[in-house]
PDB file of C-alpha atoms in Angstrom:
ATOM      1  CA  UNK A   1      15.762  44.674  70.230  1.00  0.00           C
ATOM      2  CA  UNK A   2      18.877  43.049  69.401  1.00  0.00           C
ATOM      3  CA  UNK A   3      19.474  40.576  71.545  1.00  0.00           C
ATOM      4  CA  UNK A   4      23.009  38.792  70.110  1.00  0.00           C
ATOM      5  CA  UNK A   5      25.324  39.899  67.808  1.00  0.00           C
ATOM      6  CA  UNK A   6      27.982  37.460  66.580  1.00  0.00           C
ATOM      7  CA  UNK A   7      30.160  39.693  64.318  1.00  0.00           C
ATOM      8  CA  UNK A   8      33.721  40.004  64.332  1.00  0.00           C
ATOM      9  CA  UNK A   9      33.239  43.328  63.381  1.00  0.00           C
ATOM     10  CA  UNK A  10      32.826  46.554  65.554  1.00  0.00           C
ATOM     11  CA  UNK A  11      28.974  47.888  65.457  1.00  0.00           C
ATOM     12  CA  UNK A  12      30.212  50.883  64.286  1.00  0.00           C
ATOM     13  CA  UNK A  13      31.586  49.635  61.162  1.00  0.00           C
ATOM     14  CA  UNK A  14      28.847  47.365  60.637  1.00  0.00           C
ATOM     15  CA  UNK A  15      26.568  49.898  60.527  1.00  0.00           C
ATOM     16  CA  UNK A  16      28.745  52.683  58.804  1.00  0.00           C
ATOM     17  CA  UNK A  17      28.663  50.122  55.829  1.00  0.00           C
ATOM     18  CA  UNK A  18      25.482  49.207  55.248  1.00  0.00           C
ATOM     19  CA  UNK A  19      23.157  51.593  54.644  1.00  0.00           C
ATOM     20  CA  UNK A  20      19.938  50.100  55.472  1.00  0.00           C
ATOM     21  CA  UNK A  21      21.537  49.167  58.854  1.00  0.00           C
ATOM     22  CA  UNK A  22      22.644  53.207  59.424  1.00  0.00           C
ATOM     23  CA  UNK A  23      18.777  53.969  58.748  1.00  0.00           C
ATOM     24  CA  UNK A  24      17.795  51.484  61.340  1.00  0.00           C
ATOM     25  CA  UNK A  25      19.866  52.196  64.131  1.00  0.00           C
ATOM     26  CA  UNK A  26      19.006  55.912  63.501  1.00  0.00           C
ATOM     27  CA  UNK A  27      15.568  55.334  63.678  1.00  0.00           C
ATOM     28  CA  UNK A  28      15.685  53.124  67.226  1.00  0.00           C
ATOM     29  CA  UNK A  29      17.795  56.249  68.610  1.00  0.00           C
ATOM     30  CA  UNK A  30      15.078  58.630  67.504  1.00  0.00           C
ATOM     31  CA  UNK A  31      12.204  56.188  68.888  1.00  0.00           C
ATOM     32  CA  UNK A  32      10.547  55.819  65.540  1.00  0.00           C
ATOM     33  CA  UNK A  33      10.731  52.033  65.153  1.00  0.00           C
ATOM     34  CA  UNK A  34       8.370  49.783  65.899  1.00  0.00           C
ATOM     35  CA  UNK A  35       9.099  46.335  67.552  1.00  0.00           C
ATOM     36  CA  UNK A  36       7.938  43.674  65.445  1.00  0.00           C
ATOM     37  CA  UNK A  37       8.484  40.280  67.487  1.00  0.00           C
ATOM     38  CA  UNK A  38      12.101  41.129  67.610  1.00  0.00           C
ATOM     39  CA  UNK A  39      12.689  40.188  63.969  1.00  0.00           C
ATOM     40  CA  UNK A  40      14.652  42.345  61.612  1.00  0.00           C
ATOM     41  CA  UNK A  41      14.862  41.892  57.951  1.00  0.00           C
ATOM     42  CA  UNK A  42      18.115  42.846  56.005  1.00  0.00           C
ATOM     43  CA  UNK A  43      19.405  43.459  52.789  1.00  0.00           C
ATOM     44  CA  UNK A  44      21.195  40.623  50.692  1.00  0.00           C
ATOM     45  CA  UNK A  45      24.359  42.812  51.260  1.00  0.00           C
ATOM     46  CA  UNK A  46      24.072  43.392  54.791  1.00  0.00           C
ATOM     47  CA  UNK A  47      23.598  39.790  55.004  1.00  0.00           C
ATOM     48  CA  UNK A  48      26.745  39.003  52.846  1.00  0.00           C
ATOM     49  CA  UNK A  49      28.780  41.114  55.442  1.00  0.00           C
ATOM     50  CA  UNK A  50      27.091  40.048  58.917  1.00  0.00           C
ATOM     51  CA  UNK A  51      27.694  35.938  57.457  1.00  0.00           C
ATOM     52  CA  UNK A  52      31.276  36.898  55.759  1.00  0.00           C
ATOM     53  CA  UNK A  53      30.220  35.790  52.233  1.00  0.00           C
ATOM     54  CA  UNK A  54      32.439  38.264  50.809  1.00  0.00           C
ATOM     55  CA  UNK A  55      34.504  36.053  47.699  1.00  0.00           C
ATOM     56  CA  UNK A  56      38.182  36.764  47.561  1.00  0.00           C
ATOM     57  CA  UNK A  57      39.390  38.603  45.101  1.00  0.00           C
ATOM     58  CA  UNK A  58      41.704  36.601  42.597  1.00  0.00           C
ATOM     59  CA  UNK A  59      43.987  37.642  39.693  1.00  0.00           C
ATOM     60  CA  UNK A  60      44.486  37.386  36.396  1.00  0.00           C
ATOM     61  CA  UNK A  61      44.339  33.690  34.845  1.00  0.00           C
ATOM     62  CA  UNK A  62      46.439  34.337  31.942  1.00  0.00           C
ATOM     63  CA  UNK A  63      45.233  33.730  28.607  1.00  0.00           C
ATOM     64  CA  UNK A  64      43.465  30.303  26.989  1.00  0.00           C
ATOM     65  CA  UNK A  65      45.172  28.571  24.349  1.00  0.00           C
ATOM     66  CA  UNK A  66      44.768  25.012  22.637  1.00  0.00           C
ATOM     67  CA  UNK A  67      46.769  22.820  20.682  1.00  0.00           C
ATOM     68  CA  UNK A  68      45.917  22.965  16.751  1.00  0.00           C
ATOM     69  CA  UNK A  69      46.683  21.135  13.650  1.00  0.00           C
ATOM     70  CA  UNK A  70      46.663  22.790  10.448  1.00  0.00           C
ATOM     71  CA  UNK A  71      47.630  20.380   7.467  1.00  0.00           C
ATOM     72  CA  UNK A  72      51.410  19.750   8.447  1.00  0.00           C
ATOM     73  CA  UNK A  73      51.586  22.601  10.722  1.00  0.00           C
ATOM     74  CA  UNK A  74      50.711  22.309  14.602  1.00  0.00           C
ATOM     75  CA  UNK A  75      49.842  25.559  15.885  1.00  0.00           C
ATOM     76  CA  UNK A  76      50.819  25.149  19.473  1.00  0.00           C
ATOM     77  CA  UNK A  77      49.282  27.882  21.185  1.00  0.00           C
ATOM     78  CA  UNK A  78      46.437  29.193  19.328  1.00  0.00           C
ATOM     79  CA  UNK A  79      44.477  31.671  21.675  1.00  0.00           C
ATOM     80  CA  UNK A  80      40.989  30.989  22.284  1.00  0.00           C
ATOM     81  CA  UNK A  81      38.861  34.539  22.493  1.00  0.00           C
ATOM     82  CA  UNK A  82      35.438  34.774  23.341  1.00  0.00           C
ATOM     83  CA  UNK A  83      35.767  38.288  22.341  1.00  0.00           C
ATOM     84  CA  UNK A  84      36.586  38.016  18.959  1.00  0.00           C
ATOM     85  CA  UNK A  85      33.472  37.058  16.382  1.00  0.00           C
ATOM     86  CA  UNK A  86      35.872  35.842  13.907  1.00  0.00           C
ATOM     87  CA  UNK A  87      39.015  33.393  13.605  1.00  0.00           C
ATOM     88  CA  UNK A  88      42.115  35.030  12.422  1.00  0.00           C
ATOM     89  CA  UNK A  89      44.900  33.485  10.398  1.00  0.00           C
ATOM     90  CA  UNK A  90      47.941  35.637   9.677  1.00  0.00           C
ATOM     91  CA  UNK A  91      48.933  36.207   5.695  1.00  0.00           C
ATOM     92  CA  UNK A  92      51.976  34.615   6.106  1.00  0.00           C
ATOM     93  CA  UNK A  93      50.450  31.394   8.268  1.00  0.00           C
ATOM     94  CA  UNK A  94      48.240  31.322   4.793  1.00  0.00           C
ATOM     95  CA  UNK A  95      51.044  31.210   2.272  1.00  0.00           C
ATOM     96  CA  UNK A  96      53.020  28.781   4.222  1.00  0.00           C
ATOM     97  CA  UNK A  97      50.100  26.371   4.217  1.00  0.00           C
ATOM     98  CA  UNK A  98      49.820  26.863   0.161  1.00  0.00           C
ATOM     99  CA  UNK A  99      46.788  29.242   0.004  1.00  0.00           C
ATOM    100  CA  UNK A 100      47.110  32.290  -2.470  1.00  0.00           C
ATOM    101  CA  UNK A 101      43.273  33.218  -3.122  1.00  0.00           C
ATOM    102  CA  UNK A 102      41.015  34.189  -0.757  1.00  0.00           C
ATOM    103  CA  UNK A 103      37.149  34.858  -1.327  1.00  0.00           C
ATOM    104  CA  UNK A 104      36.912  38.376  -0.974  1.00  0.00           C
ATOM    105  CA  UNK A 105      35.252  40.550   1.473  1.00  0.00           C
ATOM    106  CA  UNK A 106      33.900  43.989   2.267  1.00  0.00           C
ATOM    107  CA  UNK A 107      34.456  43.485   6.896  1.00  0.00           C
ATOM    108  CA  UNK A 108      36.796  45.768   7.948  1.00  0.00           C
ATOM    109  CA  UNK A 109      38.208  44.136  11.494  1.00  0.00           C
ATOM    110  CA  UNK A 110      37.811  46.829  14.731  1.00  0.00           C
ATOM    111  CA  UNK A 111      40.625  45.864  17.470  1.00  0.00           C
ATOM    112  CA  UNK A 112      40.626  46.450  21.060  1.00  0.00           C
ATOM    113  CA  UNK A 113      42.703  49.931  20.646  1.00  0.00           C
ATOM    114  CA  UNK A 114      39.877  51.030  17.968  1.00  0.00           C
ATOM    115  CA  UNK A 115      42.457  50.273  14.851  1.00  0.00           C
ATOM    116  CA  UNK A 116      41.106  49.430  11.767  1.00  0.00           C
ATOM    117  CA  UNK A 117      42.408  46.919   9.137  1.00  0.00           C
ATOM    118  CA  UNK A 118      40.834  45.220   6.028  1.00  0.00           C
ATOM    119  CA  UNK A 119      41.649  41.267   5.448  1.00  0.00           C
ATOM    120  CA  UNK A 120      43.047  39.937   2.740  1.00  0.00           C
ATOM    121  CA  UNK A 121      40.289  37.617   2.494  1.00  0.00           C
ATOM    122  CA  UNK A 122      38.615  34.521   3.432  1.00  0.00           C
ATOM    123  CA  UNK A 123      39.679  30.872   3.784  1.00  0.00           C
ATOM    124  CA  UNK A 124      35.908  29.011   4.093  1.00  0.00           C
ATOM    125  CA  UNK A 125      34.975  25.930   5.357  1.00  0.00           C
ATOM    126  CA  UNK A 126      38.413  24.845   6.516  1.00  0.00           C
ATOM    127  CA  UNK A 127      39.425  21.486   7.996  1.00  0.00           C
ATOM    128  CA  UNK A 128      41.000  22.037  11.958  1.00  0.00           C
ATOM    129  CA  UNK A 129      42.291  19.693  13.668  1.00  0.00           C
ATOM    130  CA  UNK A 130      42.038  19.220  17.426  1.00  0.00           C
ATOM    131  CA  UNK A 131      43.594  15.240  17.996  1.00  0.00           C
ATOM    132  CA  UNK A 132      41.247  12.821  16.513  1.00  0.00           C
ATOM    133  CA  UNK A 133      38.475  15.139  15.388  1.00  0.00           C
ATOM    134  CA  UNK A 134      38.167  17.580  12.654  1.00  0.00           C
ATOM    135  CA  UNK A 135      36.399  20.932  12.623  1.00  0.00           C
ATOM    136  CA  UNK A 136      35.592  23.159  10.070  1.00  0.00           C
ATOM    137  CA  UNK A 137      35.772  26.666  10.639  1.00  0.00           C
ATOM    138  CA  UNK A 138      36.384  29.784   8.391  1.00  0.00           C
ATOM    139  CA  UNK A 139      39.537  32.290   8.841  1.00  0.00           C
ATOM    140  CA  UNK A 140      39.784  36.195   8.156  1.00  0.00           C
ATOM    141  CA  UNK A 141      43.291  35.820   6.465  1.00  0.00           C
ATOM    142  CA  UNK A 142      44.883  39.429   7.952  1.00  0.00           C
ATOM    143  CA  UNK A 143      48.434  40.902   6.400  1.00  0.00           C
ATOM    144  CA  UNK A 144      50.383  41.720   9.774  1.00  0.00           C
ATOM    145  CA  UNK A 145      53.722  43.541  10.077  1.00  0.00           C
ATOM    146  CA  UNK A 146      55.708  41.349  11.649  1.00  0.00           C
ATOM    147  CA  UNK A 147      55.031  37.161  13.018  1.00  0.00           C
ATOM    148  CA  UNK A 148      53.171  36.398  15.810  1.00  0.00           C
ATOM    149  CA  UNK A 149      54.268  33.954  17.940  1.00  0.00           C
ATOM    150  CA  UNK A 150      50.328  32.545  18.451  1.00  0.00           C
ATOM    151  CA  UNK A 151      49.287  33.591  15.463  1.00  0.00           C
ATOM    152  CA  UNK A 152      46.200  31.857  15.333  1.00  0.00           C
ATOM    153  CA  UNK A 153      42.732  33.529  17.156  1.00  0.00           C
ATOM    154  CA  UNK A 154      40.067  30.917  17.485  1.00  0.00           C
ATOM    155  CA  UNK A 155      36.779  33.315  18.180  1.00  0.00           C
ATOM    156  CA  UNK A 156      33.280  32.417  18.967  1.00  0.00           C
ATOM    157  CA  UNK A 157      32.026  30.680  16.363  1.00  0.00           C
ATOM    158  CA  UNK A 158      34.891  27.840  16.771  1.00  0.00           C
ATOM    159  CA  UNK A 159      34.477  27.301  20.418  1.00  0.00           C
ATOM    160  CA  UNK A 160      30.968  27.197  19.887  1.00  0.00           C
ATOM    161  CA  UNK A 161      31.419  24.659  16.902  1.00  0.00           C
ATOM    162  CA  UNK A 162      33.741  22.801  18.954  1.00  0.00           C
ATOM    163  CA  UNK A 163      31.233  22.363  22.202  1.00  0.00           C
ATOM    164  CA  UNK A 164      34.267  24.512  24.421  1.00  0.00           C
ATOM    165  CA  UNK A 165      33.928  25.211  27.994  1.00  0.00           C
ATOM    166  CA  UNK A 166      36.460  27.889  29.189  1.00  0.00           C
ATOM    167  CA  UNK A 167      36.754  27.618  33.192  1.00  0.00           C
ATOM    168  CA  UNK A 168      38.545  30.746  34.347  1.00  0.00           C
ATOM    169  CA  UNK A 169      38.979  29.970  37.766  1.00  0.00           C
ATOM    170  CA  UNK A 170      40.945  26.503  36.756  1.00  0.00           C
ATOM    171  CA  UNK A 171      42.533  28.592  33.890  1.00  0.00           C
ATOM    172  CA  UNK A 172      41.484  25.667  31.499  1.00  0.00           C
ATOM    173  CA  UNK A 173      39.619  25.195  28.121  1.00  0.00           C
ATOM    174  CA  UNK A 174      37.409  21.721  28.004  1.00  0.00           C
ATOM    175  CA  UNK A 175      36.777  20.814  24.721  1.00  0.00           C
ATOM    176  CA  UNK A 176      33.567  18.293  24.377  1.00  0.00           C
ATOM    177  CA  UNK A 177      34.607  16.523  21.000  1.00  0.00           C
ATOM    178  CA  UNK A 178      34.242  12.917  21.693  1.00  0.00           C
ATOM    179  CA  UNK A 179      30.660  14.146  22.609  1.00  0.00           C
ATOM    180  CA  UNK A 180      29.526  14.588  19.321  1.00  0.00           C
TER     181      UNK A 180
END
């Protein structure tokens, strides 16, 4: 029934990992299969194992950050998360770029760790820019302990406003703004 077998694996392990395989080769011992023009049909993951299409593994890319400008502040690294629904802006990163009222509002921010915190406020419809090109956005002004280093968090809604593509693999954030 099986005429060639071009695996650089033993049989054995072959079919000890795949399942349907196990089932098969079973079967032919007992006598219960039936030879159908010597063709056998196999699972997408037996496949994947017999052909080696097994991806390699890779690590962590690190985290995605762009270059901001803020009025006369340039935010160096500000971290671009596609898990966060809002942008964050740090208290103090508000003061030193002359806000002191906020619109208010009732969200209370959920972190990773399940904390809780409630903003200070809102900064909406606010001017960021990325070279050339400006982009409004709206920051959840948060009172934090002590300074971040990247204290900015650019969430969804910006990288959506701002047409991003975030390739992992390259470790790289494309931003389509002279595509607008």
């Amino acid at each position: 029934m099986l005429k060639d077998l071009t695996v650089k694996l033993p049989l054995v392990d072959a079919v000890q990992m795949i399942p349907s395989l196990k089932r098969y080769m079973k079967e032919l011992v007992v006598g219960k299969v039936i030879e159908e023009e010597n063709v056998m049909i196999v699972s997408k993951e037996c496949s994947a194992i017999l052909q080696s299409k097994v991806l390699t593994k890779k690590g962590d890319p690190g985290r995605f950050v762009i270059s901001v400008k803020i009025g006369p502040c340039t935010f160096a690294c500000s971290l671009c998360d596609l898990g966060s629904s809002v942008n964050l802006m740090p208290y103090s990163v508000a003061k030193r770029l002359g806000f002191t009222k906020f619109k208010p509002t009732k969200i209370s921010l959920v972190f990773a760790d399940r904390s809780t915190k409630l903003p200070v406020g809102i900064i909406e419809d606010f001017h960021v820019r990325i070279g050339d090109t400006l982009i409004p956005a709206d920051f959840v002004v948060l009172e934090l302990d002590e300074e971040l280093k990247d204290p900015l968090i650019l969430g969804r809604a910006f990288l959506c406003t701002a047409r991003a593509i975030i390739d992992v693999e390259e470790g790289i954030v494309d931003l389509r703004l002279g595509d607008m």
